[in-house]
Amino acid sequence: MTSRRILVTGLSTYWGGRVAQALERERDVEAIVGVDAHDPTVELERTEYVRVGHQHALLRRIVRAAEIDTVVDTRLVVDSTTTSTRLAHENNVIGTMNIVAACSGPESPVRKFVFKSSGHWYGCEQDDPAYFTEEMDRPHPPRTPIEKDIVEAERAVHAFADATPRASVTVLRFVNGLGPTLGTAHTRLFALPAVPAVFGFDPRYQFVHEDDIVGCLEFAVRRDLPGIYNCGGDGVLVLSEVVDLLGKQFAPVLPPWGTGIAAGLAGRVGVRIPPEMLRQLRFGRGLDNRRLKAAGYAYRYTTREAVQAHAEALRLRPLLRGGDEPYRYEREVEEFLRRSPTVRMRPEPRWEHAEGDLDAYDDLDAAALVDLLPSLPRADLEALGRHEATNARRPEVLAAIGRNLARTRPLSGRDQESS
Amino acid sequence: MTVESSTRLPAAPKRDPDDLRDYLPGVEPERQVTDWGRSERVEGALDATVSEFLYRYWFRVDVEGVENVPADGGALLVSNHAGALPPDAAMIAKAIKEEHARPRPVHLTMEHFFKGYPLFSMLLPKVGGVPAHPANVHRLLYDEEQLVLAFPEGRKGTEKLYKDRYRLRRFGRGGFVESAMRARRPIVPIAVVGAEEAAPIFAHLTFLQRLTGLLYVPLTPTFPHGGILGMFGYLPAKLRIRFLDPIPTTQWGDEPWKDRALIQTVAEEIRALIQEELYGMLAKRRSIWFG
């Protein structure tokens, strides 16, 4: 199913904002509505922002009124340092319940639901497998508040998927994210000159770059991927290796016994180590990412490359500090720019798949390329025609492009090529 | 699907549609640590010093039938297990490294306990330890085509006292047979003589065990009065490692792991095979120290 009218929750979160930006560049997408309790933090061109409460109670009316066919739920709090336990629970459990309820019902227009979940769903235990696959259950009941929330939220989503066979429901379980703009408990720890660890442990860590987080979510919107998918970069590093790549000092200062108390003391001096992270620092976690790769997603960063990219960003941070003005959302300005008849210079939509990334088509063999052509929109066909004529010049491909162009020729006389 | 004929090694397993082996992460050559946490540096350093010394001069290891370890593809090595701090795992890995025509790293399955105990948790994966989870064994055997070494006796083997030496304990619940069947990879039984005398256990100090939270605290010739290093106080017994003929696991039809009785029978047969071999080797042994 092609998504045309999309609702993005958690617009103010990093992921929500980036996903909305990415979807804005999709030609087929007619409308994007973003909801959140806070203002967006990134600049958006055509996404409509609606402020809602933490519980997302009135979402049903928005979904019905805007005839939303796809919901991208990026709002789950997976890092307990970002907000209080109570607010996280409100958002994660009650919020998910209400969002799912807003999409349910026989007359609901929603046909696709993409849910951003977390690897914390699997927990972190001594007797874990080295790689969790999607079919595995949690071996133990959740231990930390945030894990409880995530398990409960996912349960609501799975119940929705079971009750709504017409909708394709995707659950993406992400490993810890890493990247220049991402602020998590882990990135704050990695920004310290010495990275604290638990003495006698060197846990296995897997990361996903922030661009891949957005990439996975966008991929799930663009394709039909019903089911659960793990999202994480290739490769699992040990913490000492991560710290080494970051160019920091590995400091195993947390005692193996009474670690919780020590972490509490560290919190007093400003180094916050939440309970779910404490478990990771001890036992580590790896996710088997092959299912999403088999579905066609190509990660841009391996775990190692994500760490390296993060290290580069960390080195640049002191130089860039205060460099750019952070984006501030002003409702009146946004409304004026979008709706006022006085505005004459509206920004041109920046469509994706511009010319330039067409080189990959040269490597396809002619028969495969000809089979692919009918699925391309007219503009892409034209671009590909020009590209083929200047590069590979395969006659059968050029002929097939001509045939497809003739078939999709618009009826209006404005098109120059129709003369 | 035809039942495999009696070839010594199984044919290539059939590809099933959700085979994800093509999507395994690639190798990043700059890395010195594998995805399992195995460190080339630590392993190499240990191999060149301690293992080398023990293998050549202390235990003077004799190896027979190392060609029974397949040169490629996954295989599950199954051995008897003994000694306070068992030297058998390291010596089997070293034997394959030294004697095999195509040496490969051996992944050693270890109890989950070690993942939760400081220092063990850090060091054991670095030298090739992998928590003994069925999913880990399957991934190593089937997807990554590696050698996996398992001790089905587990703790019961290492805990047994000197007076019970060379009497194999129960082979768990046959989980190792099930793993090999699911992965359709052969099992290579191994008989090791000498480890029982190298690190004998005379008694268990249950009081210290409770105090430290360790799996067990044994009384050995050098421990606990010799301190932590006393655990490494091996006696120079002659070690003899014999690799037996591989047992293909594809000979029992399509999905043999669903037959619990078959799994138990095969596990028991392998245990008996190793036990018989041990008795044979012990009968020929003239001296504990000189073989």
PDB file of N, CA and C in Angstrom, chain B residues 179-260:
ATOM      1  N   SER B 179      21.022 -29.447  19.361  1.00  0.00           N
ATOM      2  CA  SER B 179      21.632 -28.327  18.638  1.00  0.00           C
ATOM      3  C   SER B 179      22.290 -28.794  17.355  1.00  0.00           C
ATOM      4  N   ALA B 180      23.044 -29.887  17.443  1.00  0.00           N
ATOM      5  CA  ALA B 180      23.742 -30.395  16.256  1.00  0.00           C
ATOM      6  C   ALA B 180      22.738 -30.875  15.212  1.00  0.00           C
ATOM      7  N   MET B 181      21.635 -31.499  15.666  1.00  0.00           N
ATOM      8  CA  MET B 181      20.611 -31.971  14.735  1.00  0.00           C
ATOM      9  C   MET B 181      19.963 -30.804  14.010  1.00  0.00           C
ATOM     10  N   ARG B 182      19.594 -29.793  14.773  1.00  0.00           N
ATOM     11  CA  ARG B 182      18.953 -28.624  14.162  1.00  0.00           C
ATOM     12  C   ARG B 182      19.874 -27.958  13.154  1.00  0.00           C
ATOM     13  N   ALA B 183      21.148 -27.887  13.496  1.00  0.00           N
ATOM     14  CA  ALA B 183      22.106 -27.237  12.598  1.00  0.00           C
ATOM     15  C   ALA B 183      22.550 -28.182  11.486  1.00  0.00           C
ATOM     16  N   ARG B 184      22.177 -29.458  11.586  1.00  0.00           N
ATOM     17  CA  ARG B 184      22.559 -30.500  10.617  1.00  0.00           C
ATOM     18  C   ARG B 184      24.074 -30.563  10.470  1.00  0.00           C
ATOM     19  N   ARG B 185      24.771 -30.490  11.594  1.00  0.00           N
ATOM     20  CA  ARG B 185      26.223 -30.539  11.580  1.00  0.00           C
ATOM     21  C   ARG B 185      26.685 -31.753  12.392  1.00  0.00           C
ATOM     22  N   PRO B 186      27.849 -32.309  12.047  1.00  0.00           N
ATOM     23  CA  PRO B 186      28.298 -33.523  12.729  1.00  0.00           C
ATOM     24  C   PRO B 186      28.770 -33.267  14.157  1.00  0.00           C
ATOM     25  N   ILE B 187      28.759 -34.331  14.947  1.00  0.00           N
ATOM     26  CA  ILE B 187      29.294 -34.290  16.312  1.00  0.00           C
ATOM     27  C   ILE B 187      30.612 -35.055  16.316  1.00  0.00           C
ATOM     28  N   VAL B 188      31.649 -34.446  16.870  1.00  0.00           N
ATOM     29  CA  VAL B 188      32.947 -35.124  16.985  1.00  0.00           C
ATOM     30  C   VAL B 188      33.198 -35.403  18.462  1.00  0.00           C
ATOM     31  N   PRO B 189      33.094 -36.676  18.907  1.00  0.00           N
ATOM     32  CA  PRO B 189      33.368 -36.971  20.319  1.00  0.00           C
ATOM     33  C   PRO B 189      34.870 -36.931  20.581  1.00  0.00           C
ATOM     34  N   ILE B 190      35.226 -36.501  21.776  1.00  0.00           N
ATOM     35  CA  ILE B 190      36.639 -36.397  22.156  1.00  0.00           C
ATOM     36  C   ILE B 190      36.825 -37.057  23.522  1.00  0.00           C
ATOM     37  N   ALA B 191      37.876 -37.837  23.643  1.00  0.00           N
ATOM     38  CA  ALA B 191      38.205 -38.430  24.943  1.00  0.00           C
ATOM     39  C   ALA B 191      39.527 -37.828  25.418  1.00  0.00           C
ATOM     40  N   VAL B 192      39.536 -37.300  26.646  1.00  0.00           N
ATOM     41  CA  VAL B 192      40.732 -36.669  27.194  1.00  0.00           C
ATOM     42  C   VAL B 192      41.157 -37.425  28.451  1.00  0.00           C
ATOM     43  N   VAL B 193      42.396 -37.854  28.463  1.00  0.00           N
ATOM     44  CA  VAL B 193      42.938 -38.544  29.637  1.00  0.00           C
ATOM     45  C   VAL B 193      44.042 -37.675  30.234  1.00  0.00           C
ATOM     46  N   GLY B 194      44.002 -37.514  31.538  1.00  0.00           N
ATOM     47  CA  GLY B 194      45.074 -36.768  32.199  1.00  0.00           C
ATOM     48  C   GLY B 194      44.592 -35.558  32.973  1.00  0.00           C
ATOM     49  N   ALA B 195      43.478 -34.965  32.530  1.00  0.00           N
ATOM     50  CA  ALA B 195      43.002 -33.743  33.176  1.00  0.00           C
ATOM     51  C   ALA B 195      42.568 -34.012  34.613  1.00  0.00           C
ATOM     52  N   GLU B 196      42.061 -35.223  34.852  1.00  0.00           N
ATOM     53  CA  GLU B 196      41.605 -35.557  36.215  1.00  0.00           C
ATOM     54  C   GLU B 196      42.772 -35.513  37.199  1.00  0.00           C
ATOM     55  N   GLU B 197      43.936 -35.987  36.755  1.00  0.00           N
ATOM     56  CA  GLU B 197      45.093 -36.012  37.652  1.00  0.00           C
ATOM     57  C   GLU B 197      45.802 -34.664  37.689  1.00  0.00           C
ATOM     58  N   ALA B 198      45.631 -33.858  36.638  1.00  0.00           N
ATOM     59  CA  ALA B 198      46.320 -32.570  36.586  1.00  0.00           C
ATOM     60  C   ALA B 198      45.739 -31.595  37.598  1.00  0.00           C
ATOM     61  N   ALA B 199      44.432 -31.654  37.817  1.00  0.00           N
ATOM     62  CA  ALA B 199      43.806 -30.734  38.765  1.00  0.00           C
ATOM     63  C   ALA B 199      42.780 -31.491  39.594  1.00  0.00           C
ATOM     64  N   PRO B 200      43.249 -32.348  40.472  1.00  0.00           N
ATOM     65  CA  PRO B 200      42.313 -33.170  41.245  1.00  0.00           C
ATOM     66  C   PRO B 200      41.563 -32.349  42.292  1.00  0.00           C
ATOM     67  N   ILE B 201      40.354 -32.770  42.591  1.00  0.00           N
ATOM     68  CA  ILE B 201      39.569 -32.146  43.656  1.00  0.00           C
ATOM     69  C   ILE B 201      39.388 -33.181  44.760  1.00  0.00           C
ATOM     70  N   PHE B 202      39.781 -32.812  45.966  1.00  0.00           N
ATOM     71  CA  PHE B 202      39.655 -33.754  47.075  1.00  0.00           C
ATOM     72  C   PHE B 202      38.369 -33.532  47.853  1.00  0.00           C
ATOM     73  N   ALA B 203      37.917 -32.278  47.915  1.00  0.00           N
ATOM     74  CA  ALA B 203      36.699 -31.990  48.673  1.00  0.00           C
ATOM     75  C   ALA B 203      36.155 -30.637  48.212  1.00  0.00           C
ATOM     76  N   HIS B 204      34.953 -30.318  48.635  1.00  0.00           N
ATOM     77  CA  HIS B 204      34.373 -29.014  48.319  1.00  0.00           C
ATOM     78  C   HIS B 204      34.229 -28.190  49.580  1.00  0.00           C
ATOM     79  N   LEU B 205      34.606 -26.937  49.496  1.00  0.00           N
ATOM     80  CA  LEU B 205      34.510 -26.045  50.647  1.00  0.00           C
ATOM     81  C   LEU B 205      33.225 -25.242  50.504  1.00  0.00           C
ATOM     82  N   THR B 206      32.131 -25.818  50.972  1.00  0.00           N
ATOM     83  CA  THR B 206      30.820 -25.201  50.748  1.00  0.00           C
ATOM     84  C   THR B 206      30.701 -23.862  51.449  1.00  0.00           C
ATOM     85  N   PHE B 207      31.409 -23.711  52.572  1.00  0.00           N
ATOM     86  CA  PHE B 207      31.315 -22.448  53.303  1.00  0.00           C
ATOM     87  C   PHE B 207      31.865 -21.298  52.446  1.00  0.00           C
ATOM     88  N   LEU B 208      33.047 -21.517  51.871  1.00  0.00           N
ATOM     89  CA  LEU B 208      33.652 -20.474  51.028  1.00  0.00           C
ATOM     90  C   LEU B 208      32.825 -20.261  49.760  1.00  0.00           C
ATOM     91  N   GLN B 209      32.221 -21.344  49.294  1.00  0.00           N
ATOM     92  CA  GLN B 209      31.405 -21.236  48.082  1.00  0.00           C
ATOM     93  C   GLN B 209      30.248 -20.278  48.324  1.00  0.00           C
ATOM     94  N   ARG B 210      29.577 -20.429  49.465  1.00  0.00           N
ATOM     95  CA  ARG B 210      28.451 -19.550  49.778  1.00  0.00           C
ATOM     96  C   ARG B 210      28.927 -18.122  49.966  1.00  0.00           C
ATOM     97  N   LEU B 211      30.091 -17.983  50.559  1.00  0.00           N
ATOM     98  CA  LEU B 211      30.612 -16.649  50.859  1.00  0.00           C
ATOM     99  C   LEU B 211      30.925 -15.879  49.573  1.00  0.00           C
ATOM    100  N   THR B 212      31.505 -16.556  48.573  1.00  0.00           N
ATOM    101  CA  THR B 212      31.956 -15.858  47.372  1.00  0.00           C
ATOM    102  C   THR B 212      30.918 -15.872  46.259  1.00  0.00           C
ATOM    103  N   GLY B 213      29.917 -16.741  46.354  1.00  0.00           N
ATOM    104  CA  GLY B 213      28.934 -16.821  45.285  1.00  0.00           C
ATOM    105  C   GLY B 213      29.467 -17.497  44.036  1.00  0.00           C
ATOM    106  N   LEU B 214      30.596 -18.174  44.130  1.00  0.00           N
ATOM    107  CA  LEU B 214      31.150 -18.887  42.975  1.00  0.00           C
ATOM    108  C   LEU B 214      30.403 -20.202  42.766  1.00  0.00           C
ATOM    109  N   LEU B 215      30.662 -20.850  41.620  1.00  0.00           N
ATOM    110  CA  LEU B 215      30.000 -22.120  41.323  1.00  0.00           C
ATOM    111  C   LEU B 215      30.396 -23.179  42.343  1.00  0.00           C
ATOM    112  N   TYR B 216      31.693 -23.275  42.621  1.00  0.00           N
ATOM    113  CA  TYR B 216      32.165 -24.177  43.652  1.00  0.00           C
ATOM    114  C   TYR B 216      33.553 -23.732  44.082  1.00  0.00           C
ATOM    115  N   VAL B 217      33.928 -24.066  45.292  1.00  0.00           N
ATOM    116  CA  VAL B 217      35.280 -23.773  45.757  1.00  0.00           C
ATOM    117  C   VAL B 217      35.902 -25.108  46.132  1.00  0.00           C
ATOM    118  N   PRO B 218      36.794 -25.622  45.300  1.00  0.00           N
ATOM    119  CA  PRO B 218      37.340 -26.961  45.536  1.00  0.00           C
ATOM    120  C   PRO B 218      38.567 -26.923  46.433  1.00  0.00           C
ATOM    121  N   LEU B 219      38.841 -28.067  47.041  1.00  0.00           N
ATOM    122  CA  LEU B 219      40.099 -28.230  47.762  1.00  0.00           C
ATOM    123  C   LEU B 219      41.014 -29.035  46.847  1.00  0.00           C
ATOM    124  N   THR B 220      42.088 -28.403  46.381  1.00  0.00           N
ATOM    125  CA  THR B 220      43.023 -29.058  45.465  1.00  0.00           C
ATOM    126  C   THR B 220      44.393 -29.061  46.124  1.00  0.00           C
ATOM    127  N   PRO B 221      45.394 -29.666  45.490  1.00  0.00           N
ATOM    128  CA  PRO B 221      46.737 -29.661  46.114  1.00  0.00           C
ATOM    129  C   PRO B 221      47.244 -28.263  46.415  1.00  0.00           C
ATOM    130  N   THR B 222      46.804 -27.246  45.644  1.00  0.00           N
ATOM    131  CA  THR B 222      47.364 -25.901  45.832  1.00  0.00           C
ATOM    132  C   THR B 222      46.317 -24.854  46.180  1.00  0.00           C
ATOM    133  N   PHE B 223      45.055 -25.224  46.255  1.00  0.00           N
ATOM    134  CA  PHE B 223      44.002 -24.251  46.503  1.00  0.00           C
ATOM    135  C   PHE B 223      43.164 -24.724  47.671  1.00  0.00           C
ATOM    136  N   PRO B 224      42.657 -23.872  48.537  1.00  0.00           N
ATOM    137  CA  PRO B 224      42.765 -22.414  48.516  1.00  0.00           C
ATOM    138  C   PRO B 224      44.003 -21.859  49.213  1.00  0.00           C
ATOM    139  N   HIS B 225      44.850 -22.709  49.816  1.00  0.00           N
ATOM    140  CA  HIS B 225      45.970 -22.155  50.582  1.00  0.00           C
ATOM    141  C   HIS B 225      46.987 -21.446  49.694  1.00  0.00           C
ATOM    142  N   GLY B 226      46.978 -21.715  48.388  1.00  0.00           N
ATOM    143  CA  GLY B 226      47.916 -21.031  47.484  1.00  0.00           C
ATOM    144  C   GLY B 226      47.353 -19.753  46.902  1.00  0.00           C
ATOM    145  N   GLY B 227      46.192 -19.323  47.396  1.00  0.00           N
ATOM    146  CA  GLY B 227      45.591 -18.101  46.856  1.00  0.00           C
ATOM    147  C   GLY B 227      44.967 -18.344  45.497  1.00  0.00           C
ATOM    148  N   ILE B 228      44.603 -17.230  44.818  1.00  0.00           N
ATOM    149  CA  ILE B 228      43.936 -17.328  43.514  1.00  0.00           C
ATOM    150  C   ILE B 228      44.816 -18.093  42.526  1.00  0.00           C
ATOM    151  N   LEU B 229      46.128 -17.836  42.588  1.00  0.00           N
ATOM    152  CA  LEU B 229      47.034 -18.496  41.643  1.00  0.00           C
ATOM    153  C   LEU B 229      47.071 -20.004  41.873  1.00  0.00           C
ATOM    154  N   GLY B 230      46.687 -20.415  43.081  1.00  0.00           N
ATOM    155  CA  GLY B 230      46.643 -21.830  43.388  1.00  0.00           C
ATOM    156  C   GLY B 230      45.690 -22.598  42.492  1.00  0.00           C
ATOM    157  N   MET B 231      44.686 -21.887  41.930  1.00  0.00           N
ATOM    158  CA  MET B 231      43.760 -22.522  41.001  1.00  0.00           C
ATOM    159  C   MET B 231      44.500 -23.015  39.762  1.00  0.00           C
ATOM    160  N   PHE B 232      45.604 -22.330  39.442  1.00  0.00           N
ATOM    161  CA  PHE B 232      46.345 -22.696  38.232  1.00  0.00           C
ATOM    162  C   PHE B 232      47.471 -23.685  38.544  1.00  0.00           C
ATOM    163  N   GLY B 233      47.494 -24.165  39.799  1.00  0.00           N
ATOM    164  CA  GLY B 233      48.563 -25.074  40.185  1.00  0.00           C
ATOM    165  C   GLY B 233      48.336 -26.472  39.655  1.00  0.00           C
ATOM    166  N   TYR B 234      48.573 -26.652  38.362  1.00  0.00           N
ATOM    167  CA  TYR B 234      48.358 -27.959  37.747  1.00  0.00           C
ATOM    168  C   TYR B 234      49.510 -28.901  38.068  1.00  0.00           C
ATOM    169  N   LEU B 235      49.173 -30.156  38.268  1.00  0.00           N
ATOM    170  CA  LEU B 235      50.211 -31.171  38.380  1.00  0.00           C
ATOM    171  C   LEU B 235      50.588 -31.616  36.970  1.00  0.00           C
ATOM    172  N   PRO B 236      51.853 -31.974  36.767  1.00  0.00           N
ATOM    173  CA  PRO B 236      52.300 -32.257  35.396  1.00  0.00           C
ATOM    174  C   PRO B 236      51.897 -33.647  34.921  1.00  0.00           C
ATOM    175  N   ALA B 237      50.618 -33.908  34.823  1.00  0.00           N
ATOM    176  CA  ALA B 237      50.153 -35.200  34.302  1.00  0.00           C
ATOM    177  C   ALA B 237      50.283 -35.195  32.783  1.00  0.00           C
ATOM    178  N   LYS B 238      50.475 -36.374  32.216  1.00  0.00           N
ATOM    179  CA  LYS B 238      50.561 -36.478  30.757  1.00  0.00           C
ATOM    180  C   LYS B 238      49.139 -36.433  30.203  1.00  0.00           C
ATOM    181  N   LEU B 239      48.913 -35.528  29.232  1.00  0.00           N
ATOM    182  CA  LEU B 239      47.563 -35.357  28.683  1.00  0.00           C
ATOM    183  C   LEU B 239      47.486 -36.042  27.323  1.00  0.00           C
ATOM    184  N   ARG B 240      46.429 -36.806  27.138  1.00  0.00           N
ATOM    185  CA  ARG B 240      46.241 -37.474  25.850  1.00  0.00           C
ATOM    186  C   ARG B 240      44.844 -37.138  25.329  1.00  0.00           C
ATOM    187  N   ILE B 241      44.796 -36.567  24.133  1.00  0.00           N
ATOM    188  CA  ILE B 241      43.512 -36.169  23.545  1.00  0.00           C
ATOM    189  C   ILE B 241      43.261 -37.032  22.326  1.00  0.00           C
ATOM    190  N   ARG B 242      42.114 -37.709  22.294  1.00  0.00           N
ATOM    191  CA  ARG B 242      41.801 -38.532  21.131  1.00  0.00           C
ATOM    192  C   ARG B 242      40.475 -38.065  20.510  1.00  0.00           C
ATOM    193  N   PHE B 243      40.565 -37.639  19.242  1.00  0.00           N
ATOM    194  CA  PHE B 243      39.352 -37.244  18.512  1.00  0.00           C
ATOM    195  C   PHE B 243      38.771 -38.490  17.857  1.00  0.00           C
ATOM    196  N   LEU B 244      37.495 -38.781  18.097  1.00  0.00           N
ATOM    197  CA  LEU B 244      36.861 -39.979  17.532  1.00  0.00           C
ATOM    198  C   LEU B 244      36.173 -39.640  16.215  1.00  0.00           C
ATOM    199  N   ASP B 245      35.693 -40.680  15.532  1.00  0.00           N
ATOM    200  CA  ASP B 245      35.047 -40.478  14.226  1.00  0.00           C
ATOM    201  C   ASP B 245      33.822 -39.575  14.363  1.00  0.00           C
ATOM    202  N   PRO B 246      33.661 -38.629  13.431  1.00  0.00           N
ATOM    203  CA  PRO B 246      32.494 -37.746  13.503  1.00  0.00           C
ATOM    204  C   PRO B 246      31.189 -38.517  13.277  1.00  0.00           C
ATOM    205  N   ILE B 247      30.151 -38.090  13.948  1.00  0.00           N
ATOM    206  CA  ILE B 247      28.839 -38.721  13.821  1.00  0.00           C
ATOM    207  C   ILE B 247      27.933 -37.762  13.064  1.00  0.00           C
ATOM    208  N   PRO B 248      27.551 -38.096  11.820  1.00  0.00           N
ATOM    209  CA  PRO B 248      26.656 -37.186  11.094  1.00  0.00           C
ATOM    210  C   PRO B 248      25.282 -37.146  11.768  1.00  0.00           C
ATOM    211  N   THR B 249      24.673 -35.982  11.790  1.00  0.00           N
ATOM    212  CA  THR B 249      23.364 -35.853  12.447  1.00  0.00           C
ATOM    213  C   THR B 249      22.241 -35.772  11.430  1.00  0.00           C
ATOM    214  N   THR B 250      22.572 -35.977  10.155  1.00  0.00           N
ATOM    215  CA  THR B 250      21.516 -35.910   9.139  1.00  0.00           C
ATOM    216  C   THR B 250      20.985 -37.302   8.819  1.00  0.00           C
ATOM    217  N   GLN B 251      21.458 -38.315   9.562  1.00  0.00           N
ATOM    218  CA  GLN B 251      21.091 -39.686   9.216  1.00  0.00           C
ATOM    219  C   GLN B 251      19.733 -40.097   9.767  1.00  0.00           C
ATOM    220  N   TRP B 252      19.104 -39.227  10.566  1.00  0.00           N
ATOM    221  CA  TRP B 252      17.849 -39.634  11.196  1.00  0.00           C
ATOM    222  C   TRP B 252      16.627 -38.959  10.592  1.00  0.00           C
ATOM    223  N   GLY B 253      16.728 -38.586   9.326  1.00  0.00           N
ATOM    224  CA  GLY B 253      15.541 -38.050   8.670  1.00  0.00           C
ATOM    225  C   GLY B 253      15.468 -36.543   8.770  1.00  0.00           C
ATOM    226  N   ASP B 254      14.272 -36.021   8.572  1.00  0.00           N
ATOM    227  CA  ASP B 254      14.088 -34.607   8.327  1.00  0.00           C
ATOM    228  C   ASP B 254      14.194 -33.740   9.568  1.00  0.00           C
ATOM    229  N   GLU B 255      13.394 -34.040  10.575  1.00  0.00           N
ATOM    230  CA  GLU B 255      13.384 -33.207  11.772  1.00  0.00           C
ATOM    231  C   GLU B 255      13.557 -34.083  13.004  1.00  0.00           C
ATOM    232  N   PRO B 256      14.764 -34.660  13.143  1.00  0.00           N
ATOM    233  CA  PRO B 256      14.942 -35.633  14.227  1.00  0.00           C
ATOM    234  C   PRO B 256      14.845 -35.004  15.614  1.00  0.00           C
ATOM    235  N   TRP B 257      15.010 -33.664  15.699  1.00  0.00           N
ATOM    236  CA  TRP B 257      15.027 -33.034  17.030  1.00  0.00           C
ATOM    237  C   TRP B 257      13.654 -33.047  17.679  1.00  0.00           C
ATOM    238  N   LYS B 258      12.627 -33.418  16.911  1.00  0.00           N
ATOM    239  CA  LYS B 258      11.299 -33.478  17.527  1.00  0.00           C
ATOM    240  C   LYS B 258      11.111 -34.764  18.322  1.00  0.00           C
ATOM    241  N   ASP B 259      12.022 -35.706  18.106  1.00  0.00           N
ATOM    242  CA  ASP B 259      11.908 -37.000  18.772  1.00  0.00           C
ATOM    243  C   ASP B 259      12.775 -36.981  20.028  1.00  0.00           C
ATOM    244  N   ARG B 260      12.173 -36.691  21.176  1.00  0.00           N
ATOM    245  CA  ARG B 260      12.942 -36.575  22.419  1.00  0.00           C
ATOM    246  C   ARG B 260      13.662 -37.874  22.749  1.00  0.00           C
TER     247      ARG B 260
END
